[in-house]
Amino acid sequence: GAVVSQHPSRVICKSGTSVKIECRSLDFQATTMFWYRQFPKKSLMLMATSNEGSKATYEQGVEKDKFLINHASLTLSTLTVTSAHPEDSSFYICSATVGRQRPYEQYFGPGTRLTVT
Amino acid sequence: GESVGLHLPTLSVQEGDNSIINCAYSNSASDYFIWYKQESGKGPQFIIDIRSNMDKRQGQRVTVLLNKTVKHLSLQIAATQPGDSAVYFCAEIGMDSSYKLIFGSGTRLLVRP
C-alpha cells in the first residue's frame, strides 16, 4: 500500500514553455503532499507543501508564480513549471502523507526528470 | 537555519561486510528521524525510522542508532549486498505542525563484489 505515482517520468521542453507534473496517491487519500527538487548528486530540497483544497505553502526562495501547485483532490497534486528555463532542469519529486493519524510518514513518488532546452 | 549533515559523502565496502553510514543533526528538539535509500533516477525509499525517545531500532539487516547527546544518527547495514548500492539520506521531522522533512546531504554507498 501507500503508492505514489508521478507523471511524466521524463519530460523535455523548450525554453519559455510550461510543463505540468502530476503526483497521485494511488491507494490512499493524501491530505498533504510535498514537492521537492533535487539537483544531481545533491539532497532533496523542499519547494512547497500542498494541502488539499487550500493554497500551497512555499519555502523561502521558491517563486510561487513560477512553480504553480494545485491540490484539487485528495489523490492528486500538480506542479506546473511556468515559462521554463534551462536552470529549471532538475529532478522533481513529490511525496504524500497518509493522514493526520500518521503525519510523520511520507511516501515518495518515483520522480520526474525535467530537461529544458 | 537548522540542517542535517553527513560526515562521509562516499562509502565503499566489500560485499558481505557491514556498512555504517553516519549523520549529524543540529535540531536537538527534533522528534523523529528517518533513513531513506535512493537509487539512481528514483524517489527515496523508506528504510527505517526512530523516535527521539529511543536510542536503537532494528529492522531486517538494518539498525538505526540515535545518540541525542552528540546529535548523531547512524545506519548500520549488515552483510551488505550489491543491491544496497545507492545514496542514503537521513532526515528529521521539523517540530512545527507542518511535518516537513529536513534532509541531510546524502552518502553514496558503493558495494564492491
PDB file of C-alpha atoms in Angstrom:
ATOM      1  CA  GLY A   1       0.000   0.000   0.000  1.00  0.00           C
ATOM      2  CA  ALA A   2       0.831   3.729   0.101  1.00  0.00           C
ATOM      3  CA  VAL A   3       1.945   4.015  -3.512  1.00  0.00           C
ATOM      4  CA  VAL A   4       2.624   7.398  -5.056  1.00  0.00           C
ATOM      5  CA  SER A   5       2.981   7.854  -8.784  1.00  0.00           C
ATOM      6  CA  GLN A   6       4.250  10.716 -10.888  1.00  0.00           C
ATOM      7  CA  HIS A   7       3.617  11.554 -14.490  1.00  0.00           C
ATOM      8  CA  PRO A   8       5.502  12.019 -16.671  1.00  0.00           C
ATOM      9  CA  SER A   9       8.682  10.288 -15.556  1.00  0.00           C
ATOM     10  CA  ARG A  10      10.712  12.300 -18.028  1.00  0.00           C
ATOM     11  CA  VAL A  11       9.917  15.427 -19.974  1.00  0.00           C
ATOM     12  CA  ILE A  12      11.876  17.618 -22.309  1.00  0.00           C
ATOM     13  CA  CYS A  13      10.531  21.042 -23.107  1.00  0.00           C
ATOM     14  CA  LYS A  14      11.699  24.144 -24.857  1.00  0.00           C
ATOM     15  CA  SER A  15      12.685  27.272 -23.022  1.00  0.00           C
ATOM     16  CA  GLY A  16       9.702  29.542 -22.432  1.00  0.00           C
ATOM     17  CA  THR A  17       7.091  26.811 -22.387  1.00  0.00           C
ATOM     18  CA  SER A  18       5.240  25.449 -19.372  1.00  0.00           C
ATOM     19  CA  VAL A  19       5.153  21.886 -18.181  1.00  0.00           C
ATOM     20  CA  LYS A  20       2.837  20.158 -15.741  1.00  0.00           C
ATOM     21  CA  ILE A  21       3.849  17.316 -13.453  1.00  0.00           C
ATOM     22  CA  GLU A  22       1.243  15.175 -11.736  1.00  0.00           C
ATOM     23  CA  CYS A  23       1.543  13.461  -8.385  1.00  0.00           C
ATOM     24  CA  ARG A  24      -1.045  10.856  -7.435  1.00  0.00           C
ATOM     25  CA  SER A  25      -1.617   8.774  -4.363  1.00  0.00           C
ATOM     26  CA  LEU A  26      -2.892   5.510  -5.796  1.00  0.00           C
ATOM     27  CA  ASP A  27      -4.309   3.643  -2.829  1.00  0.00           C
ATOM     28  CA  PHE A  28      -4.817   6.239  -0.143  1.00  0.00           C
ATOM     29  CA  GLN A  29      -6.075   9.747   0.370  1.00  0.00           C
ATOM     30  CA  ALA A  30      -3.323  12.258   0.893  1.00  0.00           C
ATOM     31  CA  THR A  31      -4.296  15.310   2.869  1.00  0.00           C
ATOM     32  CA  THR A  32      -0.833  16.739   2.392  1.00  0.00           C
ATOM     33  CA  MET A  33       1.602  16.445  -0.478  1.00  0.00           C
ATOM     34  CA  PHE A  34       5.089  17.839  -0.673  1.00  0.00           C
ATOM     35  CA  TRP A  35       7.113  18.878  -3.702  1.00  0.00           C
ATOM     36  CA  TYR A  36      10.884  18.577  -3.747  1.00  0.00           C
ATOM     37  CA  ARG A  37      13.581  19.478  -6.187  1.00  0.00           C
ATOM     38  CA  GLN A  38      16.830  17.602  -6.463  1.00  0.00           C
ATOM     39  CA  PHE A  39      19.933  18.620  -8.387  1.00  0.00           C
ATOM     40  CA  PRO A  40      22.464  15.991  -9.485  1.00  0.00           C
ATOM     41  CA  LYS A  41      24.375  14.497  -6.571  1.00  0.00           C
ATOM     42  CA  LYS A  42      22.552  16.743  -4.151  1.00  0.00           C
ATOM     43  CA  SER A  43      19.962  16.289  -1.486  1.00  0.00           C
ATOM     44  CA  LEU A  44      16.245  16.917  -1.741  1.00  0.00           C
ATOM     45  CA  MET A  45      15.155  20.494  -1.314  1.00  0.00           C
ATOM     46  CA  LEU A  46      11.587  21.113  -0.214  1.00  0.00           C
ATOM     47  CA  MET A  47       9.827  23.511  -2.525  1.00  0.00           C
ATOM     48  CA  ALA A  48       6.318  23.630  -1.125  1.00  0.00           C
ATOM     49  CA  THR A  49       3.701  21.941   0.983  1.00  0.00           C
ATOM     50  CA  SER A  50       0.357  21.316  -0.630  1.00  0.00           C
ATOM     51  CA  ASN A  51      -2.835  20.731   1.303  1.00  0.00           C
ATOM     52  CA  GLU A  52      -5.998  19.622  -0.421  1.00  0.00           C
ATOM     53  CA  GLY A  53      -8.360  22.488  -1.072  1.00  0.00           C
ATOM     54  CA  SER A  54      -6.040  25.244   0.059  1.00  0.00           C
ATOM     55  CA  LYS A  55      -3.163  27.260  -1.283  1.00  0.00           C
ATOM     56  CA  ALA A  56       0.275  25.741  -1.199  1.00  0.00           C
ATOM     57  CA  THR A  57       2.850  26.960   1.286  1.00  0.00           C
ATOM     58  CA  TYR A  58       6.116  27.738  -0.442  1.00  0.00           C
ATOM     59  CA  GLU A  59       9.562  27.573   1.063  1.00  0.00           C
ATOM     60  CA  GLN A  60      11.681  30.663   1.186  1.00  0.00           C
ATOM     61  CA  GLY A  61      13.263  31.420  -2.157  1.00  0.00           C
ATOM     62  CA  VAL A  62      10.793  29.403  -4.209  1.00  0.00           C
ATOM     63  CA  GLU A  63       8.828  31.526  -6.660  1.00  0.00           C
ATOM     64  CA  LYS A  64       5.164  30.693  -6.324  1.00  0.00           C
ATOM     65  CA  ASP A  65       4.308  32.314  -9.652  1.00  0.00           C
ATOM     66  CA  LYS A  66       6.857  30.156 -11.411  1.00  0.00           C
ATOM     67  CA  PHE A  67       6.049  26.895  -9.691  1.00  0.00           C
ATOM     68  CA  LEU A  68       2.286  26.672  -9.594  1.00  0.00           C
ATOM     69  CA  ILE A  69       0.899  23.994  -7.315  1.00  0.00           C
ATOM     70  CA  ASN A  70      -2.660  22.762  -7.328  1.00  0.00           C
ATOM     71  CA  HIS A  71      -4.027  20.155  -4.934  1.00  0.00           C
ATOM     72  CA  ALA A  72      -7.532  19.747  -6.286  1.00  0.00           C
ATOM     73  CA  SER A  73      -8.352  16.409  -4.728  1.00  0.00           C
ATOM     74  CA  LEU A  74      -7.162  14.077  -2.005  1.00  0.00           C
ATOM     75  CA  THR A  75      -5.309  11.964  -4.542  1.00  0.00           C
ATOM     76  CA  LEU A  76      -3.847  14.484  -6.958  1.00  0.00           C
ATOM     77  CA  SER A  77      -1.446  17.386  -6.777  1.00  0.00           C
ATOM     78  CA  THR A  78       0.093  19.087  -9.787  1.00  0.00           C
ATOM     79  CA  LEU A  79       3.215  21.174 -10.179  1.00  0.00           C
ATOM     80  CA  THR A  80       3.384  23.461 -13.195  1.00  0.00           C
ATOM     81  CA  VAL A  81       6.705  24.970 -14.112  1.00  0.00           C
ATOM     82  CA  THR A  82       5.802  28.110 -15.994  1.00  0.00           C
ATOM     83  CA  SER A  83       7.991  29.753 -18.614  1.00  0.00           C
ATOM     84  CA  ALA A  84      10.640  27.140 -18.052  1.00  0.00           C
ATOM     85  CA  HIS A  85      14.311  27.956 -18.486  1.00  0.00           C
ATOM     86  CA  PRO A  86      17.356  25.681 -18.627  1.00  0.00           C
ATOM     87  CA  GLU A  87      18.116  26.402 -14.956  1.00  0.00           C
ATOM     88  CA  ASP A  88      14.777  24.786 -14.077  1.00  0.00           C
ATOM     89  CA  SER A  89      16.115  21.474 -15.351  1.00  0.00           C
ATOM     90  CA  SER A  90      16.081  19.179 -12.366  1.00  0.00           C
ATOM     91  CA  PHE A  91      14.606  16.075 -10.791  1.00  0.00           C
ATOM     92  CA  TYR A  92      11.244  16.866  -9.205  1.00  0.00           C
ATOM     93  CA  ILE A  93       9.892  14.529  -6.559  1.00  0.00           C
ATOM     94  CA  CYS A  94       6.608  14.570  -4.710  1.00  0.00           C
ATOM     95  CA  SER A  95       5.608  12.861  -1.506  1.00  0.00           C
ATOM     96  CA  ALA A  96       2.333  12.326   0.277  1.00  0.00           C
ATOM     97  CA  THR A  97       1.339  11.723   3.840  1.00  0.00           C
ATOM     98  CA  VAL A  98      -1.093   9.009   4.714  1.00  0.00           C
ATOM     99  CA  GLY A  99      -3.104  11.117   7.037  1.00  0.00           C
ATOM    100  CA  ARG A 100      -3.228  13.070  10.234  1.00  0.00           C
ATOM    101  CA  GLN A 101      -3.036   9.872  12.223  1.00  0.00           C
ATOM    102  CA  ARG A 102       0.425   9.247  10.838  1.00  0.00           C
ATOM    103  CA  PRO A 103       1.745  12.617   9.724  1.00  0.00           C
ATOM    104  CA  TYR A 104       5.351  11.532  10.034  1.00  0.00           C
ATOM    105  CA  GLU A 105       5.090   9.001   7.248  1.00  0.00           C
ATOM    106  CA  GLN A 106       5.809  10.369   3.797  1.00  0.00           C
ATOM    107  CA  TYR A 107       5.667   8.199   0.730  1.00  0.00           C
ATOM    108  CA  PHE A 108       7.648   9.362  -2.244  1.00  0.00           C
ATOM    109  CA  GLY A 109       6.889   9.249  -5.904  1.00  0.00           C
ATOM    110  CA  PRO A 110       9.444   7.979  -8.429  1.00  0.00           C
ATOM    111  CA  GLY A 111      10.353  11.481  -9.568  1.00  0.00           C
ATOM    112  CA  THR A 112      10.136  13.430 -12.821  1.00  0.00           C
ATOM    113  CA  ARG A 113      13.225  14.374 -14.767  1.00  0.00           C
ATOM    114  CA  LEU A 114      12.697  17.770 -16.407  1.00  0.00           C
ATOM    115  CA  THR A 115      15.079  18.941 -19.086  1.00  0.00           C
ATOM    116  CA  VAL A 116      14.622  22.408 -20.527  1.00  0.00           C
ATOM    117  CA  THR A 117      16.407  23.032 -23.805  1.00  0.00           C
TER     118      THR A 117
ATOM    119  CA  GLY B   1      18.903  27.577   9.655  1.00  0.00           C
ATOM    120  CA  GLU B   2      18.860  24.107  11.062  1.00  0.00           C
ATOM    121  CA  SER B   3      20.275  21.359   8.928  1.00  0.00           C
ATOM    122  CA  VAL B   4      21.113  17.734   8.902  1.00  0.00           C
ATOM    123  CA  GLY B   5      24.541  16.747   7.602  1.00  0.00           C
ATOM    124  CA  LEU B   6      26.602  13.691   6.881  1.00  0.00           C
ATOM    125  CA  HIS B   7      30.270  13.026   7.604  1.00  0.00           C
ATOM    126  CA  LEU B   8      31.131  10.874   4.566  1.00  0.00           C
ATOM    127  CA  PRO B   9      29.956  11.604   1.056  1.00  0.00           C
ATOM    128  CA  THR B  10      31.013   8.189  -0.307  1.00  0.00           C
ATOM    129  CA  LEU B  11      31.430   4.855   1.405  1.00  0.00           C
ATOM    130  CA  SER B  12      32.883   1.832  -0.368  1.00  0.00           C
ATOM    131  CA  VAL B  13      32.508  -1.577   1.249  1.00  0.00           C
ATOM    132  CA  GLN B  14      33.157  -5.163   0.306  1.00  0.00           C
ATOM    133  CA  GLU B  15      30.147  -7.326  -0.347  1.00  0.00           C
ATOM    134  CA  GLY B  16      29.271  -9.205   2.825  1.00  0.00           C
ATOM    135  CA  ASP B  17      30.811  -6.633   5.150  1.00  0.00           C
ATOM    136  CA  ASN B  18      28.809  -4.397   7.422  1.00  0.00           C
ATOM    137  CA  SER B  19      28.246  -0.769   6.464  1.00  0.00           C
ATOM    138  CA  ILE B  20      27.877   2.187   8.769  1.00  0.00           C
ATOM    139  CA  ILE B  21      26.547   5.473   7.474  1.00  0.00           C
ATOM    140  CA  ASN B  22      26.643   8.463   9.790  1.00  0.00           C
ATOM    141  CA  CYS B  23      24.641  11.630  10.082  1.00  0.00           C
ATOM    142  CA  ALA B  24      24.836  14.668  12.328  1.00  0.00           C
ATOM    143  CA  TYR B  25      21.775  16.731  13.012  1.00  0.00           C
ATOM    144  CA  SER B  26      21.548  20.167  14.523  1.00  0.00           C
ATOM    145  CA  ASN B  27      17.994  20.472  15.874  1.00  0.00           C
ATOM    146  CA  SER B  28      18.030  18.914  19.307  1.00  0.00           C
ATOM    147  CA  ALA B  29      14.263  19.332  19.521  1.00  0.00           C
ATOM    148  CA  SER B  30      13.536  17.077  16.541  1.00  0.00           C
ATOM    149  CA  ASP B  31      11.346  14.174  17.497  1.00  0.00           C
ATOM    150  CA  TYR B  32      11.575  11.798  14.597  1.00  0.00           C
ATOM    151  CA  PHE B  33      14.355  10.628  12.305  1.00  0.00           C
ATOM    152  CA  ILE B  34      14.216   8.606   9.127  1.00  0.00           C
ATOM    153  CA  TRP B  35      16.688   6.933   6.826  1.00  0.00           C
ATOM    154  CA  TYR B  36      15.937   6.803   3.127  1.00  0.00           C
ATOM    155  CA  LYS B  37      17.588   4.927   0.291  1.00  0.00           C
ATOM    156  CA  GLN B  38      17.605   6.467  -3.157  1.00  0.00           C
ATOM    157  CA  GLU B  39      18.632   4.575  -6.243  1.00  0.00           C
ATOM    158  CA  SER B  40      19.654   6.419  -9.357  1.00  0.00           C
ATOM    159  CA  GLY B  41      16.717   8.087 -11.095  1.00  0.00           C
ATOM    160  CA  LYS B  42      14.210   7.038  -8.442  1.00  0.00           C
ATOM    161  CA  GLY B  43      12.463   8.584  -5.490  1.00  0.00           C
ATOM    162  CA  PRO B  44      13.592   7.992  -1.894  1.00  0.00           C
ATOM    163  CA  GLN B  45      12.579   4.726  -0.331  1.00  0.00           C
ATOM    164  CA  PHE B  46      11.879   4.454   3.393  1.00  0.00           C
ATOM    165  CA  ILE B  47      14.307   2.206   5.235  1.00  0.00           C
ATOM    166  CA  ILE B  48      13.826   2.688   8.935  1.00  0.00           C
ATOM    167  CA  ASP B  49      12.812   5.346  11.419  1.00  0.00           C
ATOM    168  CA  ILE B  50      13.364   6.124  15.062  1.00  0.00           C
ATOM    169  CA  ARG B  51      11.776   8.406  17.575  1.00  0.00           C
ATOM    170  CA  SER B  52      13.775  10.612  19.880  1.00  0.00           C
ATOM    171  CA  ASN B  53      12.750   8.590  22.938  1.00  0.00           C
ATOM    172  CA  MET B  54      14.669   5.606  21.595  1.00  0.00           C
ATOM    173  CA  ASP B  55      18.381   5.065  21.044  1.00  0.00           C
ATOM    174  CA  LYS B  56      18.255   1.981  18.868  1.00  0.00           C
ATOM    175  CA  ARG B  57      15.888   0.334  16.475  1.00  0.00           C
ATOM    176  CA  GLN B  58      16.398  -2.747  14.370  1.00  0.00           C
ATOM    177  CA  GLY B  59      14.893  -3.854  11.137  1.00  0.00           C
ATOM    178  CA  GLN B  60      15.742  -6.513   8.643  1.00  0.00           C
ATOM    179  CA  ARG B  61      19.544  -6.261   8.198  1.00  0.00           C
ATOM    180  CA  VAL B  62      19.422  -2.610   9.248  1.00  0.00           C
ATOM    181  CA  THR B  63      19.846  -0.893  12.581  1.00  0.00           C
ATOM    182  CA  VAL B  64      19.496   2.782  13.371  1.00  0.00           C
ATOM    183  CA  LEU B  65      21.272   4.268  16.342  1.00  0.00           C
ATOM    184  CA  LEU B  66      20.450   7.635  17.827  1.00  0.00           C
ATOM    185  CA  ASN B  67      22.784   9.499  20.164  1.00  0.00           C
ATOM    186  CA  LYS B  68      20.978  12.592  21.327  1.00  0.00           C
ATOM    187  CA  THR B  69      23.884  13.739  23.476  1.00  0.00           C
ATOM    188  CA  VAL B  70      26.022  14.440  20.425  1.00  0.00           C
ATOM    189  CA  LYS B  71      23.131  14.718  17.974  1.00  0.00           C
ATOM    190  CA  HIS B  72      24.311  11.815  15.889  1.00  0.00           C
ATOM    191  CA  LEU B  73      22.406   9.276  13.863  1.00  0.00           C
ATOM    192  CA  SER B  74      23.781   6.202  12.171  1.00  0.00           C
ATOM    193  CA  LEU B  75      22.529   3.493   9.872  1.00  0.00           C
ATOM    194  CA  GLN B  76      24.109   0.085  10.060  1.00  0.00           C
ATOM    195  CA  ILE B  77      23.593  -2.392   7.247  1.00  0.00           C
ATOM    196  CA  ALA B  78      24.578  -5.956   7.968  1.00  0.00           C
ATOM    197  CA  ALA B  79      26.050  -8.225   5.295  1.00  0.00           C
ATOM    198  CA  THR B  80      25.983  -5.530   2.645  1.00  0.00           C
ATOM    199  CA  GLN B  81      24.789  -6.700  -0.744  1.00  0.00           C
ATOM    200  CA  PRO B  82      25.226  -5.242  -4.242  1.00  0.00           C
ATOM    201  CA  GLY B  83      21.581  -4.207  -4.168  1.00  0.00           C
ATOM    202  CA  ASP B  84      22.370  -1.941  -1.252  1.00  0.00           C
ATOM    203  CA  SER B  85      24.389   0.333  -3.519  1.00  0.00           C
ATOM    204  CA  ALA B  86      22.564   3.649  -3.513  1.00  0.00           C
ATOM    205  CA  VAL B  87      22.583   7.067  -1.906  1.00  0.00           C
ATOM    206  CA  TYR B  88      21.379   7.143   1.677  1.00  0.00           C
ATOM    207  CA  PHE B  89      19.807  10.182   3.273  1.00  0.00           C
ATOM    208  CA  CYS B  90      18.953  10.842   6.856  1.00  0.00           C
ATOM    209  CA  ALA B  91      16.079  13.176   7.537  1.00  0.00           C
ATOM    210  CA  GLU B  92      14.447  14.728  10.533  1.00  0.00           C
ATOM    211  CA  ILE B  93      10.953  15.967  11.002  1.00  0.00           C
ATOM    212  CA  GLY B  94      10.620  19.620  11.866  1.00  0.00           C
ATOM    213  CA  MET B  95       8.886  20.248  15.120  1.00  0.00           C
ATOM    214  CA  ASP B  96       6.255  22.631  13.808  1.00  0.00           C
ATOM    215  CA  SER B  97       2.891  21.323  12.697  1.00  0.00           C
ATOM    216  CA  SER B  98       3.908  21.230   9.054  1.00  0.00           C
ATOM    217  CA  TYR B  99       5.729  17.884   9.435  1.00  0.00           C
ATOM    218  CA  LYS B 100       8.304  18.962   6.885  1.00  0.00           C
ATOM    219  CA  LEU B 101      11.284  16.698   6.322  1.00  0.00           C
ATOM    220  CA  ILE B 102      14.760  18.185   6.586  1.00  0.00           C
ATOM    221  CA  PHE B 103      17.153  16.085   4.551  1.00  0.00           C
ATOM    222  CA  GLY B 104      20.851  15.586   5.056  1.00  0.00           C
ATOM    223  CA  SER B 105      23.310  15.842   2.213  1.00  0.00           C
ATOM    224  CA  GLY B 106      23.479  12.118   1.489  1.00  0.00           C
ATOM    225  CA  THR B 107      26.094   9.361   1.419  1.00  0.00           C
ATOM    226  CA  ARG B 108      26.733   7.193  -1.588  1.00  0.00           C
ATOM    227  CA  LEU B 109      27.269   3.558  -0.698  1.00  0.00           C
ATOM    228  CA  LEU B 110      29.255   1.501  -3.196  1.00  0.00           C
ATOM    229  CA  VAL B 111      29.384  -2.235  -2.692  1.00  0.00           C
ATOM    230  CA  ARG B 112      32.385  -3.987  -4.219  1.00  0.00           C
ATOM    231  CA  PRO B 113      31.791  -7.552  -5.425  1.00  0.00           C
TER     232      PRO B 113
END
